[in-house]
Structure formats: structure tokens, C-alpha cells
Amino acid sequence: MWITNGTQADWICLLANTSDGPVHRNKSLICVPMKTKGVQVARKLDKLGMRSSDTAQIFFDNVRVPKRNRIGEEGQGFTYQMIQFQEERLWGAAACLKAHEFIINATIEYTRNRKAFGGSILDNQVVHFKLAEMQTEVELLRSLIYRAGEALVAGEDVTRLATMAKLKAGRLGRELTDACLQYWGGMGFTNETPVSRAYRDSRLTSIGGGADEVMLMVLCKMMGTLPGMKQKGNA
Ligand SMILES: Cc1cc2nc3c(=O)[nH]c(=O)nc-3n(C[C@H](O)[C@H](O)[C@H](O)COP(=O)(O)OP(=O)(O)OC[C@H]3O[C@@H](n4cnc5c(N)ncnc54)[C@H](O)[C@@H]3O)c2cc1C
């Protein structure tokens, strides 16, 4: 399930159990060409949002590839994946910035032009105040992402900051697109405006690459507040 670009990919990078050892040390990363015997793209999933990106369900039946297709050391796949997640989560957060800003600006433009009850919708204080608040939140998110980006480039472990950035980007996306859609009124409920697409597409950030609750679990582990876990120092 859930394989982005799965219907059109030439190859897939997958994590497979390659031994019976402990769960974090029995996995390897393997590059598998999609034309390999036993790989079957079962279907393209029909999704709420991100409809311009295909997502596939794929089955594997007795698939064999040469050993040289393994990426890195055997048994280190989970560790590699956890390292990769920091960049993926930071990218996921960074990719939201322009989208968030675009929707704020589009909402300003629409509500400025839309006249109802004798004036622009934008001239209602609740509307322009909320948009200013949302812009402030976007700037705060940007600062966090830039700080994490600098730390990443400096070679530091950014698990904590990348996790926080992805959590915040997802939650802000939900709040911001919901608030903006409201100000578009009925037009916001149609599929003819960018705000309804943003509302649907932004929902994925709180799920993909690890759900919000998983981000919170990672942070709690690092804070030493997850039952049974000791605190870990981190950038
Ligand atoms: C469009 C799309 C594209 C994707 N592309 C890829 C891809 O290319 N490659 C890939 O590997 N994966 C991909 N995924 C998978 C994605 O990473 C997972 O959907 C995501 O990590 C959530 O896992 P899950 O769906 O198994 O949710 P589940 O594990 O079933 O969790 C369901 C919900 O339960 C809650 N939950 C889970 N754990 C906890 C907890 N410990 N405490 C409290 N609540 C909890 C959360 O609210 C969570 O959303 C994609 C998903 C989507 C929707």
C-alpha cells in the first residue's frame, strides 16, 4: 500500500526483513526494478487529496534480485531509514511554506474582491486579523525550518527539530486551510478554487512520513517522558 509514484516507477527502494534477528536489526534496504518477476502493481488508490501524485498498492510474490541490489550493509536498513526520515520530514515541512503563503495571499485577493453586506469580506476584522495570525505562524515555522536546515548542513543530528517542523507544518496546514476555506464561503466548497485543493492536499502532512502522533512519540522519547524511556540529548 501507499507507494508514491508506484504506478509509473522504474524501480523501488524497499525495506525487507533479511534475517530473523531483532526488529531494528533484521532489515535491509533493497533496490528492486519494478519489472522484476513477482512484482505486481495491484491498483492506483483513489485519494482525498494529492490527486496529481499517484499512489499504488504493490504486491510482491517470491521476488528475487541479485545481492548487489542491496543498499549498504545487511541488517542496517532500519537505521538508514531513520536517518533518511530526518531529511524527508524536514523536506515535508519546507515544502509547505510556499503552499501556505500562496493560500493566504489567494484568500486576501479573493476576500478583498468579494463584496457582501456592503463591503469586502476582507474588511471584517475577524478575517484580516486571522490572516495576519496565520502569516505569523508561517513565519515561525519558517524560522524553525531554517534553523533545522542550517544544523543539517553543519552535519548535526536534526531529529528533534525536523520532527517538530513536520508536526507543526501538518497542524498549521490543517488550521490555515480550514480558516481560509471558510472565508471563500460557498466558492471554497467547490473544486473550482485553489483553497479547496489546498484543504484536501495539506491533510497528508499530518499522516505521511509518520503521523503526528508518531512525531509526538519521537519527541517524548527525546524528552524522556515516554514511559520506560530515558532522555536523549540532541540538537
Ligand atoms: C498519499 C500517500 C502516499 C504515501 N507514500 C508512501 C511511500 O511512498 N512509501 C512509504 O513507505 N509509505 C508511504 N505512505 C505511507 C505513510 O507513511 C503512512 O500512511 C503513515 O506513516 C501512517 O501510517 P499508517 O497509514 O500505517 O497509519 P497507522 O499506523 O494505521 O495509524 C493510523 C493512525 O493511528 C494513530 N496512531 C498511530 N500510532 C499511534 C501511537 N503510537 N499513538 C497514538 N496514535 C497513533 C495516528 O493518528 C495514525 O494516523 C504514503 C501514505 C499516503 C497516504
PDB file of C-alpha atoms and ligand atoms in Angstrom:
ATOM      1  CA  MET A   1       0.000   0.000   0.000  1.00  0.00           C
ATOM      2  CA  TRP A   2       0.897   3.692  -0.153  1.00  0.00           C
ATOM      3  CA  ILE A   3       3.685   3.719  -2.679  1.00  0.00           C
ATOM      4  CA  THR A   4       4.098   7.194  -4.143  1.00  0.00           C
ATOM      5  CA  ASN A   5       4.712   7.086  -7.928  1.00  0.00           C
ATOM      6  CA  GLY A   6       4.153   3.318  -7.708  1.00  0.00           C
ATOM      7  CA  THR A   7       2.247   3.058 -10.997  1.00  0.00           C
ATOM      8  CA  GLN A   8       4.999   4.736 -13.030  1.00  0.00           C
ATOM      9  CA  ALA A   9       8.225   3.921 -11.188  1.00  0.00           C
ATOM     10  CA  ASP A  10      11.124   2.095 -12.888  1.00  0.00           C
ATOM     11  CA  TRP A  11      12.442   0.823  -9.562  1.00  0.00           C
ATOM     12  CA  ILE A  12      11.509   0.808  -5.898  1.00  0.00           C
ATOM     13  CA  CYS A  13      13.685   1.179  -2.808  1.00  0.00           C
ATOM     14  CA  LEU A  14      12.183  -1.112  -0.184  1.00  0.00           C
ATOM     15  CA  LEU A  15      12.888  -2.246   3.326  1.00  0.00           C
ATOM     16  CA  ALA A  16      12.665  -6.020   3.723  1.00  0.00           C
ATOM     17  CA  ASN A  17      13.371  -8.466   6.544  1.00  0.00           C
ATOM     18  CA  THR A  18      16.581 -10.277   5.597  1.00  0.00           C
ATOM     19  CA  SER A  19      17.060 -12.255   8.811  1.00  0.00           C
ATOM     20  CA  ASP A  20      15.183 -13.357  11.931  1.00  0.00           C
ATOM     21  CA  GLY A  21      17.070 -11.018  14.291  1.00  0.00           C
ATOM     22  CA  PRO A  22      15.681  -8.192  16.463  1.00  0.00           C
ATOM     23  CA  VAL A  23      13.196  -5.988  14.536  1.00  0.00           C
ATOM     24  CA  HIS A  24      15.511  -2.972  14.270  1.00  0.00           C
ATOM     25  CA  ARG A  25      18.478  -5.065  13.077  1.00  0.00           C
ATOM     26  CA  ASN A  26      16.901  -7.582  10.696  1.00  0.00           C
ATOM     27  CA  LYS A  27      16.008  -5.238   7.817  1.00  0.00           C
ATOM     28  CA  SER A  28      17.914  -4.269   4.690  1.00  0.00           C
ATOM     29  CA  LEU A  29      17.299  -1.601   2.070  1.00  0.00           C
ATOM     30  CA  ILE A  30      16.997  -3.126  -1.399  1.00  0.00           C
ATOM     31  CA  CYS A  31      16.649  -1.587  -4.841  1.00  0.00           C
ATOM     32  CA  VAL A  32      14.111  -3.606  -6.860  1.00  0.00           C
ATOM     33  CA  PRO A  33      13.371  -2.896 -10.561  1.00  0.00           C
ATOM     34  CA  MET A  34       9.587  -2.782 -10.988  1.00  0.00           C
ATOM     35  CA  LYS A  35       9.821  -5.153 -13.981  1.00  0.00           C
ATOM     36  CA  THR A  36      11.213  -7.928 -11.743  1.00  0.00           C
ATOM     37  CA  LYS A  37       9.180 -11.159 -11.836  1.00  0.00           C
ATOM     38  CA  GLY A  38       6.735 -11.279  -8.897  1.00  0.00           C
ATOM     39  CA  VAL A  39       6.262  -7.504  -8.546  1.00  0.00           C
ATOM     40  CA  GLN A  40       2.651  -6.572  -9.215  1.00  0.00           C
ATOM     41  CA  VAL A  41       1.137  -3.086  -9.179  1.00  0.00           C
ATOM     42  CA  ALA A  42      -2.322  -4.069  -7.958  1.00  0.00           C
ATOM     43  CA  ARG A  43      -4.113  -0.718  -8.223  1.00  0.00           C
ATOM     44  CA  LYS A  44      -3.887   3.037  -8.161  1.00  0.00           C
ATOM     45  CA  LEU A  45      -5.507   4.330  -4.978  1.00  0.00           C
ATOM     46  CA  ASP A  46      -8.353   6.861  -5.186  1.00  0.00           C
ATOM     47  CA  LYS A  47      -7.385   9.557  -2.675  1.00  0.00           C
ATOM     48  CA  LEU A  48      -8.911  12.557  -0.870  1.00  0.00           C
ATOM     49  CA  GLY A  49      -6.075  14.810  -1.970  1.00  0.00           C
ATOM     50  CA  MET A  50      -2.681  14.838  -3.703  1.00  0.00           C
ATOM     51  CA  ARG A  51      -4.535  13.602  -6.742  1.00  0.00           C
ATOM     52  CA  SER A  52      -1.829  14.717  -9.145  1.00  0.00           C
ATOM     53  CA  SER A  53       0.542  12.231  -7.487  1.00  0.00           C
ATOM     54  CA  ASP A  54      -0.259   8.566  -7.984  1.00  0.00           C
ATOM     55  CA  THR A  55      -0.151   6.182  -5.028  1.00  0.00           C
ATOM     56  CA  ALA A  56      -0.132   2.425  -5.615  1.00  0.00           C
ATOM     57  CA  GLN A  57      -0.759  -0.805  -3.844  1.00  0.00           C
ATOM     58  CA  ILE A  58       2.003  -3.229  -4.759  1.00  0.00           C
ATOM     59  CA  PHE A  59       2.295  -6.962  -4.130  1.00  0.00           C
ATOM     60  CA  PHE A  60       5.496  -8.991  -4.004  1.00  0.00           C
ATOM     61  CA  ASP A  61       5.451 -12.715  -4.644  1.00  0.00           C
ATOM     62  CA  ASN A  62       8.746 -14.604  -4.337  1.00  0.00           C
ATOM     63  CA  VAL A  63      10.698 -11.677  -5.826  1.00  0.00           C
ATOM     64  CA  ARG A  64      14.443 -12.272  -6.259  1.00  0.00           C
ATOM     65  CA  VAL A  65      17.157  -9.708  -7.036  1.00  0.00           C
ATOM     66  CA  PRO A  66      20.970 -10.018  -7.027  1.00  0.00           C
ATOM     67  CA  LYS A  67      22.797  -9.265  -3.759  1.00  0.00           C
ATOM     68  CA  ARG A  68      24.386  -6.229  -5.385  1.00  0.00           C
ATOM     69  CA  ASN A  69      20.949  -4.519  -5.294  1.00  0.00           C
ATOM     70  CA  ARG A  70      21.233  -4.214  -1.520  1.00  0.00           C
ATOM     71  CA  ILE A  71      21.954  -0.654  -0.366  1.00  0.00           C
ATOM     72  CA  GLY A  72      24.654  -0.507   2.308  1.00  0.00           C
ATOM     73  CA  GLU A  73      25.105  -3.163   4.982  1.00  0.00           C
ATOM     74  CA  GLU A  74      22.756  -6.047   5.594  1.00  0.00           C
ATOM     75  CA  GLY A  75      20.674  -5.509   8.751  1.00  0.00           C
ATOM     76  CA  GLN A  76      21.243  -1.731   8.727  1.00  0.00           C
ATOM     77  CA  GLY A  77      18.144  -0.877   6.687  1.00  0.00           C
ATOM     78  CA  PHE A  78      16.064   0.360   9.605  1.00  0.00           C
ATOM     79  CA  THR A  79      18.882   2.639  10.778  1.00  0.00           C
ATOM     80  CA  TYR A  80      19.348   4.046   7.245  1.00  0.00           C
ATOM     81  CA  GLN A  81      15.605   4.625   7.013  1.00  0.00           C
ATOM     82  CA  MET A  82      15.525   6.502  10.316  1.00  0.00           C
ATOM     83  CA  ILE A  83      18.383   8.737   9.125  1.00  0.00           C
ATOM     84  CA  GLN A  84      16.602   9.338   5.810  1.00  0.00           C
ATOM     85  CA  PHE A  85      13.422  10.277   7.671  1.00  0.00           C
ATOM     86  CA  GLN A  86      15.061  13.423   9.083  1.00  0.00           C
ATOM     87  CA  GLU A  87      15.575  14.807   5.590  1.00  0.00           C
ATOM     88  CA  GLU A  88      12.179  13.597   4.380  1.00  0.00           C
ATOM     89  CA  ARG A  89      10.394  15.187   7.346  1.00  0.00           C
ATOM     90  CA  LEU A  90      12.305  18.438   7.004  1.00  0.00           C
ATOM     91  CA  TRP A  91      11.548  18.497   3.274  1.00  0.00           C
ATOM     92  CA  GLY A  92       7.878  17.754   4.031  1.00  0.00           C
ATOM     93  CA  ALA A  93       7.741  20.781   6.319  1.00  0.00           C
ATOM     94  CA  ALA A  94       9.717  23.064   3.986  1.00  0.00           C
ATOM     95  CA  ALA A  95       7.509  22.148   1.036  1.00  0.00           C
ATOM     96  CA  CYS A  96       4.509  23.513   2.966  1.00  0.00           C
ATOM     97  CA  LEU A  97       5.846  27.050   3.374  1.00  0.00           C
ATOM     98  CA  LYS A  98       5.127  28.355  -0.116  1.00  0.00           C
ATOM     99  CA  ALA A  99       1.832  26.467  -0.286  1.00  0.00           C
ATOM    100  CA  HIS A 100       0.699  28.050   3.000  1.00  0.00           C
ATOM    101  CA  GLU A 101       1.727  31.507   1.820  1.00  0.00           C
ATOM    102  CA  PHE A 102       0.064  31.030  -1.539  1.00  0.00           C
ATOM    103  CA  ILE A 103      -3.272  30.240   0.083  1.00  0.00           C
ATOM    104  CA  ILE A 104      -3.055  33.215   2.459  1.00  0.00           C
ATOM    105  CA  ASN A 105      -2.351  35.539  -0.491  1.00  0.00           C
ATOM    106  CA  ALA A 106      -5.072  33.975  -2.647  1.00  0.00           C
ATOM    107  CA  THR A 107      -7.509  34.393   0.241  1.00  0.00           C
ATOM    108  CA  ILE A 108      -6.554  38.060   0.684  1.00  0.00           C
ATOM    109  CA  GLU A 109      -7.158  38.650  -3.003  1.00  0.00           C
ATOM    110  CA  TYR A 110     -10.457  36.769  -3.130  1.00  0.00           C
ATOM    111  CA  THR A 111     -11.902  38.302   0.039  1.00  0.00           C
ATOM    112  CA  ARG A 112     -10.790  41.791  -0.998  1.00  0.00           C
ATOM    113  CA  ASN A 113     -12.723  41.464  -4.265  1.00  0.00           C
ATOM    114  CA  ARG A 114     -15.732  39.633  -2.872  1.00  0.00           C
ATOM    115  CA  LYS A 115     -18.325  42.148  -1.750  1.00  0.00           C
ATOM    116  CA  ALA A 116     -21.098  41.124   0.602  1.00  0.00           C
ATOM    117  CA  PHE A 117     -23.239  43.074   3.064  1.00  0.00           C
ATOM    118  CA  GLY A 118     -21.949  46.378   1.692  1.00  0.00           C
ATOM    119  CA  GLY A 119     -18.202  45.785   1.805  1.00  0.00           C
ATOM    120  CA  SER A 120     -15.270  43.473   1.139  1.00  0.00           C
ATOM    121  CA  ILE A 121     -15.212  40.250   3.146  1.00  0.00           C
ATOM    122  CA  LEU A 122     -11.586  41.127   3.944  1.00  0.00           C
ATOM    123  CA  ASP A 123     -12.652  44.306   5.742  1.00  0.00           C
ATOM    124  CA  ASN A 124     -14.215  42.293   8.540  1.00  0.00           C
ATOM    125  CA  GLN A 125     -11.697  42.460  11.367  1.00  0.00           C
ATOM    126  CA  VAL A 126     -12.059  38.775  12.184  1.00  0.00           C
ATOM    127  CA  VAL A 127     -10.918  37.960   8.629  1.00  0.00           C
ATOM    128  CA  HIS A 128      -7.860  40.209   8.286  1.00  0.00           C
ATOM    129  CA  PHE A 129      -6.812  39.521  11.898  1.00  0.00           C
ATOM    130  CA  LYS A 130      -6.981  35.754  11.351  1.00  0.00           C
ATOM    131  CA  LEU A 131      -4.940  36.014   8.149  1.00  0.00           C
ATOM    132  CA  ALA A 132      -2.298  38.080   9.998  1.00  0.00           C
ATOM    133  CA  GLU A 133      -2.177  35.421  12.706  1.00  0.00           C
ATOM    134  CA  MET A 134      -1.749  32.676  10.112  1.00  0.00           C
ATOM    135  CA  GLN A 135       1.051  34.608   8.386  1.00  0.00           C
ATOM    136  CA  THR A 136       2.778  34.932  11.773  1.00  0.00           C
ATOM    137  CA  GLU A 137       2.547  31.169  12.269  1.00  0.00           C
ATOM    138  CA  VAL A 138       4.042  30.592   8.813  1.00  0.00           C
ATOM    139  CA  GLU A 139       6.995  32.866   9.682  1.00  0.00           C
ATOM    140  CA  LEU A 140       7.563  30.944  12.941  1.00  0.00           C
ATOM    141  CA  LEU A 141       7.526  27.679  11.004  1.00  0.00           C
ATOM    142  CA  ARG A 142       9.985  29.149   8.504  1.00  0.00           C
ATOM    143  CA  SER A 143      12.391  30.086  11.314  1.00  0.00           C
ATOM    144  CA  LEU A 144      12.267  26.563  12.728  1.00  0.00           C
ATOM    145  CA  ILE A 145      12.864  25.030   9.283  1.00  0.00           C
ATOM    146  CA  TYR A 146      15.778  27.371   8.512  1.00  0.00           C
ATOM    147  CA  ARG A 147      17.338  26.602  11.907  1.00  0.00           C
ATOM    148  CA  ALA A 148      16.983  22.870  11.292  1.00  0.00           C
ATOM    149  CA  GLY A 149      18.314  23.293   7.736  1.00  0.00           C
ATOM    150  CA  GLU A 150      21.421  25.080   8.976  1.00  0.00           C
ATOM    151  CA  ALA A 151      22.026  22.392  11.594  1.00  0.00           C
ATOM    152  CA  LEU A 152      21.605  19.667   8.942  1.00  0.00           C
ATOM    153  CA  VAL A 153      24.109  21.354   6.613  1.00  0.00           C
ATOM    154  CA  ALA A 154      26.521  21.639   9.576  1.00  0.00           C
ATOM    155  CA  GLY A 155      26.280  17.847   9.959  1.00  0.00           C
ATOM    156  CA  GLU A 156      24.285  17.863  13.202  1.00  0.00           C
ATOM    157  CA  ASP A 157      21.585  15.384  14.175  1.00  0.00           C
ATOM    158  CA  VAL A 158      18.330  17.253  13.485  1.00  0.00           C
ATOM    159  CA  THR A 159      15.894  14.579  14.632  1.00  0.00           C
ATOM    160  CA  ARG A 160      14.271  16.866  17.217  1.00  0.00           C
ATOM    161  CA  LEU A 161      13.928  19.965  15.015  1.00  0.00           C
ATOM    162  CA  ALA A 162      12.867  18.037  11.878  1.00  0.00           C
ATOM    163  CA  THR A 163      10.248  16.161  13.900  1.00  0.00           C
ATOM    164  CA  MET A 164       8.907  19.399  15.391  1.00  0.00           C
ATOM    165  CA  ALA A 165       8.874  21.085  11.974  1.00  0.00           C
ATOM    166  CA  LYS A 166       6.881  18.269  10.349  1.00  0.00           C
ATOM    167  CA  LEU A 167       4.425  18.176  13.259  1.00  0.00           C
ATOM    168  CA  LYS A 168       3.914  21.943  13.150  1.00  0.00           C
ATOM    169  CA  ALA A 169       3.679  22.121   9.346  1.00  0.00           C
ATOM    170  CA  GLY A 170       0.921  19.492   9.314  1.00  0.00           C
ATOM    171  CA  ARG A 171      -1.102  21.067  12.085  1.00  0.00           C
ATOM    172  CA  LEU A 172      -0.711  24.572  10.700  1.00  0.00           C
ATOM    173  CA  GLY A 173      -1.740  23.351   7.241  1.00  0.00           C
ATOM    174  CA  ARG A 174      -4.972  21.980   8.667  1.00  0.00           C
ATOM    175  CA  GLU A 175      -5.768  25.130  10.656  1.00  0.00           C
ATOM    176  CA  LEU A 176      -4.779  27.558   7.923  1.00  0.00           C
ATOM    177  CA  THR A 177      -6.588  25.909   5.009  1.00  0.00           C
ATOM    178  CA  ASP A 178      -9.705  25.390   7.118  1.00  0.00           C
ATOM    179  CA  ALA A 179      -9.722  29.077   8.152  1.00  0.00           C
ATOM    180  CA  CYS A 180      -9.074  30.289   4.610  1.00  0.00           C
ATOM    181  CA  LEU A 181     -11.672  27.993   3.041  1.00  0.00           C
ATOM    182  CA  GLN A 182     -14.267  29.422   5.423  1.00  0.00           C
ATOM    183  CA  TYR A 183     -13.662  32.934   4.088  1.00  0.00           C
ATOM    184  CA  TRP A 184     -14.211  31.770   0.495  1.00  0.00           C
ATOM    185  CA  GLY A 185     -17.732  30.743   1.512  1.00  0.00           C
ATOM    186  CA  GLY A 186     -19.560  28.518  -0.973  1.00  0.00           C
ATOM    187  CA  MET A 187     -16.817  29.018  -3.545  1.00  0.00           C
ATOM    188  CA  GLY A 188     -14.403  27.408  -1.091  1.00  0.00           C
ATOM    189  CA  PHE A 189     -16.525  24.284  -1.098  1.00  0.00           C
ATOM    190  CA  THR A 190     -16.290  23.868  -4.852  1.00  0.00           C
ATOM    191  CA  ASN A 191     -13.469  22.188  -6.725  1.00  0.00           C
ATOM    192  CA  GLU A 192     -13.050  25.362  -8.768  1.00  0.00           C
ATOM    193  CA  THR A 193     -10.823  27.219  -6.310  1.00  0.00           C
ATOM    194  CA  PRO A 194      -7.266  26.602  -5.091  1.00  0.00           C
ATOM    195  CA  VAL A 195      -8.369  26.734  -1.467  1.00  0.00           C
ATOM    196  CA  SER A 196     -10.405  23.514  -1.617  1.00  0.00           C
ATOM    197  CA  ARG A 197      -7.453  21.716  -3.193  1.00  0.00           C
ATOM    198  CA  ALA A 198      -5.112  23.094  -0.503  1.00  0.00           C
ATOM    199  CA  TYR A 199      -7.578  21.933   2.165  1.00  0.00           C
ATOM    200  CA  ARG A 200      -7.508  18.384   0.777  1.00  0.00           C
ATOM    201  CA  ASP A 201      -3.824  18.208  -0.149  1.00  0.00           C
ATOM    202  CA  SER A 202      -2.485  19.679   3.098  1.00  0.00           C
ATOM    203  CA  ARG A 203      -4.203  16.939   5.120  1.00  0.00           C
ATOM    204  CA  LEU A 204      -1.494  14.467   4.113  1.00  0.00           C
ATOM    205  CA  THR A 205       1.295  16.256   6.010  1.00  0.00           C
ATOM    206  CA  SER A 206      -0.149  15.099   9.346  1.00  0.00           C
ATOM    207  CA  ILE A 207      -0.183  11.474   8.112  1.00  0.00           C
ATOM    208  CA  GLY A 208       2.572  10.777   5.544  1.00  0.00           C
ATOM    209  CA  GLY A 209       6.174  10.229   6.637  1.00  0.00           C
ATOM    210  CA  GLY A 210       4.874   9.279  10.101  1.00  0.00           C
ATOM    211  CA  ALA A 211       1.623  10.549  11.640  1.00  0.00           C
ATOM    212  CA  ASP A 212       1.508  13.483  14.088  1.00  0.00           C
ATOM    213  CA  GLU A 213       1.210  11.033  16.970  1.00  0.00           C
ATOM    214  CA  VAL A 214       4.406   9.290  15.856  1.00  0.00           C
ATOM    215  CA  MET A 215       6.158  12.701  15.771  1.00  0.00           C
ATOM    216  CA  LEU A 216       4.951  13.307  19.331  1.00  0.00           C
ATOM    217  CA  MET A 217       6.215   9.865  20.359  1.00  0.00           C
ATOM    218  CA  VAL A 218       9.681  10.643  18.924  1.00  0.00           C
ATOM    219  CA  LEU A 219       9.755  13.961  20.802  1.00  0.00           C
ATOM    220  CA  CYS A 220       8.568  12.389  24.041  1.00  0.00           C
ATOM    221  CA  LYS A 221      11.286   9.737  23.717  1.00  0.00           C
ATOM    222  CA  MET A 222      13.869  12.520  23.377  1.00  0.00           C
ATOM    223  CA  MET A 223      12.389  14.410  26.322  1.00  0.00           C
ATOM    224  CA  GLY A 224      12.481  11.269  28.441  1.00  0.00           C
ATOM    225  CA  THR A 225       8.733  11.480  29.079  1.00  0.00           C
ATOM    226  CA  LEU A 226       7.665   8.365  27.207  1.00  0.00           C
ATOM    227  CA  PRO A 227       7.005   5.655  29.804  1.00  0.00           C
ATOM    228  CA  GLY A 228      10.006   3.317  30.030  1.00  0.00           C
ATOM    229  CA  MET A 229      12.355   5.608  28.031  1.00  0.00           C
ATOM    230  CA  LYS A 230      15.450   7.528  29.119  1.00  0.00           C
ATOM    231  CA  GLN A 231      16.198  11.107  27.917  1.00  0.00           C
ATOM    232  CA  LYS A 232      18.460  11.555  24.838  1.00  0.00           C
ATOM    233  CA  GLY A 233      20.486  14.751  24.223  1.00  0.00           C
ATOM    234  CA  ASN A 234      20.028  16.293  20.769  1.00  0.00           C
ATOM    235  CA  ALA A 235      20.343  19.465  18.687  1.00  0.00           C
TER     236      ALA A 235
HETATM  237  C1  LIG B   1      -0.684   9.539  -0.300  1.00  0.00           C
HETATM  238  C2  LIG B   1       0.248   8.665   0.499  1.00  0.00           C
HETATM  239  C3  LIG B   1       1.489   8.363  -0.034  1.00  0.00           C
HETATM  240  C4  LIG B   1       2.378   7.558   0.695  1.00  0.00           C
HETATM  241  N1  LIG B   1       3.571   7.203   0.123  1.00  0.00           N
HETATM  242  C5  LIG B   1       4.383   6.333   0.771  1.00  0.00           C
HETATM  243  C6  LIG B   1       5.575   5.838   0.155  1.00  0.00           C
HETATM  244  O1  LIG B   1       5.909   6.201  -0.974  1.00  0.00           O
HETATM  245  N2  LIG B   1       6.347   4.973   0.846  1.00  0.00           N
HETATM  246  C7  LIG B   1       6.006   4.548   2.090  1.00  0.00           C
HETATM  247  O2  LIG B   1       6.741   3.783   2.687  1.00  0.00           O
HETATM  248  N3  LIG B   1       4.885   4.978   2.692  1.00  0.00           N
HETATM  249  C8  LIG B   1       4.062   5.841   2.064  1.00  0.00           C
HETATM  250  N4  LIG B   1       2.891   6.256   2.674  1.00  0.00           N
HETATM  251  C9  LIG B   1       2.560   5.674   3.982  1.00  0.00           C
HETATM  252  C10 LIG B   1       2.587   6.652   5.115  1.00  0.00           C
HETATM  253  O3  LIG B   1       3.913   6.889   5.524  1.00  0.00           O
HETATM  254  C11 LIG B   1       1.707   6.077   6.246  1.00  0.00           C
HETATM  255  O4  LIG B   1       0.357   6.111   5.793  1.00  0.00           O
HETATM  256  C12 LIG B   1       1.863   6.854   7.529  1.00  0.00           C
HETATM  257  O5  LIG B   1       3.153   6.697   8.070  1.00  0.00           O
HETATM  258  C13 LIG B   1       0.854   6.397   8.600  1.00  0.00           C
HETATM  259  O6  LIG B   1       0.924   5.028   8.754  1.00  0.00           O
HETATM  260  P1  LIG B   1      -0.384   4.123   8.584  1.00  0.00           P
HETATM  261  O7  LIG B   1      -1.156   4.595   7.398  1.00  0.00           O
HETATM  262  O8  LIG B   1       0.045   2.724   8.625  1.00  0.00           O
HETATM  263  O9  LIG B   1      -1.246   4.513   9.859  1.00  0.00           O
HETATM  264  P2  LIG B   1      -1.481   3.616  11.150  1.00  0.00           P
HETATM  265  O10 LIG B   1      -0.186   3.137  11.680  1.00  0.00           O
HETATM  266  O11 LIG B   1      -2.550   2.625  10.833  1.00  0.00           O
HETATM  267  O12 LIG B   1      -2.035   4.701  12.131  1.00  0.00           O
HETATM  268  C14 LIG B   1      -3.351   5.235  11.981  1.00  0.00           C
HETATM  269  C15 LIG B   1      -3.487   6.413  12.935  1.00  0.00           C
HETATM  270  O13 LIG B   1      -3.387   5.918  14.257  1.00  0.00           O
HETATM  271  C16 LIG B   1      -2.787   6.905  15.068  1.00  0.00           C
HETATM  272  N5  LIG B   1      -1.578   6.334  15.714  1.00  0.00           N
HETATM  273  C17 LIG B   1      -0.656   5.529  15.166  1.00  0.00           C
HETATM  274  N6  LIG B   1       0.316   5.229  16.067  1.00  0.00           N
HETATM  275  C18 LIG B   1      -0.044   5.859  17.211  1.00  0.00           C
HETATM  276  C19 LIG B   1       0.533   5.948  18.505  1.00  0.00           C
HETATM  277  N7  LIG B   1       1.659   5.310  18.806  1.00  0.00           N
HETATM  278  N8  LIG B   1      -0.105   6.682  19.438  1.00  0.00           N
HETATM  279  C20 LIG B   1      -1.261   7.322  19.141  1.00  0.00           C
HETATM  280  N9  LIG B   1      -1.847   7.277  17.939  1.00  0.00           N
HETATM  281  C21 LIG B   1      -1.249   6.565  16.996  1.00  0.00           C
HETATM  282  C22 LIG B   1      -2.415   8.075  14.180  1.00  0.00           C
HETATM  283  O14 LIG B   1      -3.404   9.077  14.267  1.00  0.00           O
HETATM  284  C23 LIG B   1      -2.403   7.473  12.803  1.00  0.00           C
HETATM  285  O15 LIG B   1      -2.692   8.412  11.787  1.00  0.00           O
HETATM  286  C24 LIG B   1       2.015   7.078   1.976  1.00  0.00           C
HETATM  287  C25 LIG B   1       0.741   7.398   2.507  1.00  0.00           C
HETATM  288  C26 LIG B   1      -0.130   8.172   1.778  1.00  0.00           C
HETATM  289  C27 LIG B   1      -1.499   8.471   2.367  1.00  0.00           C
END
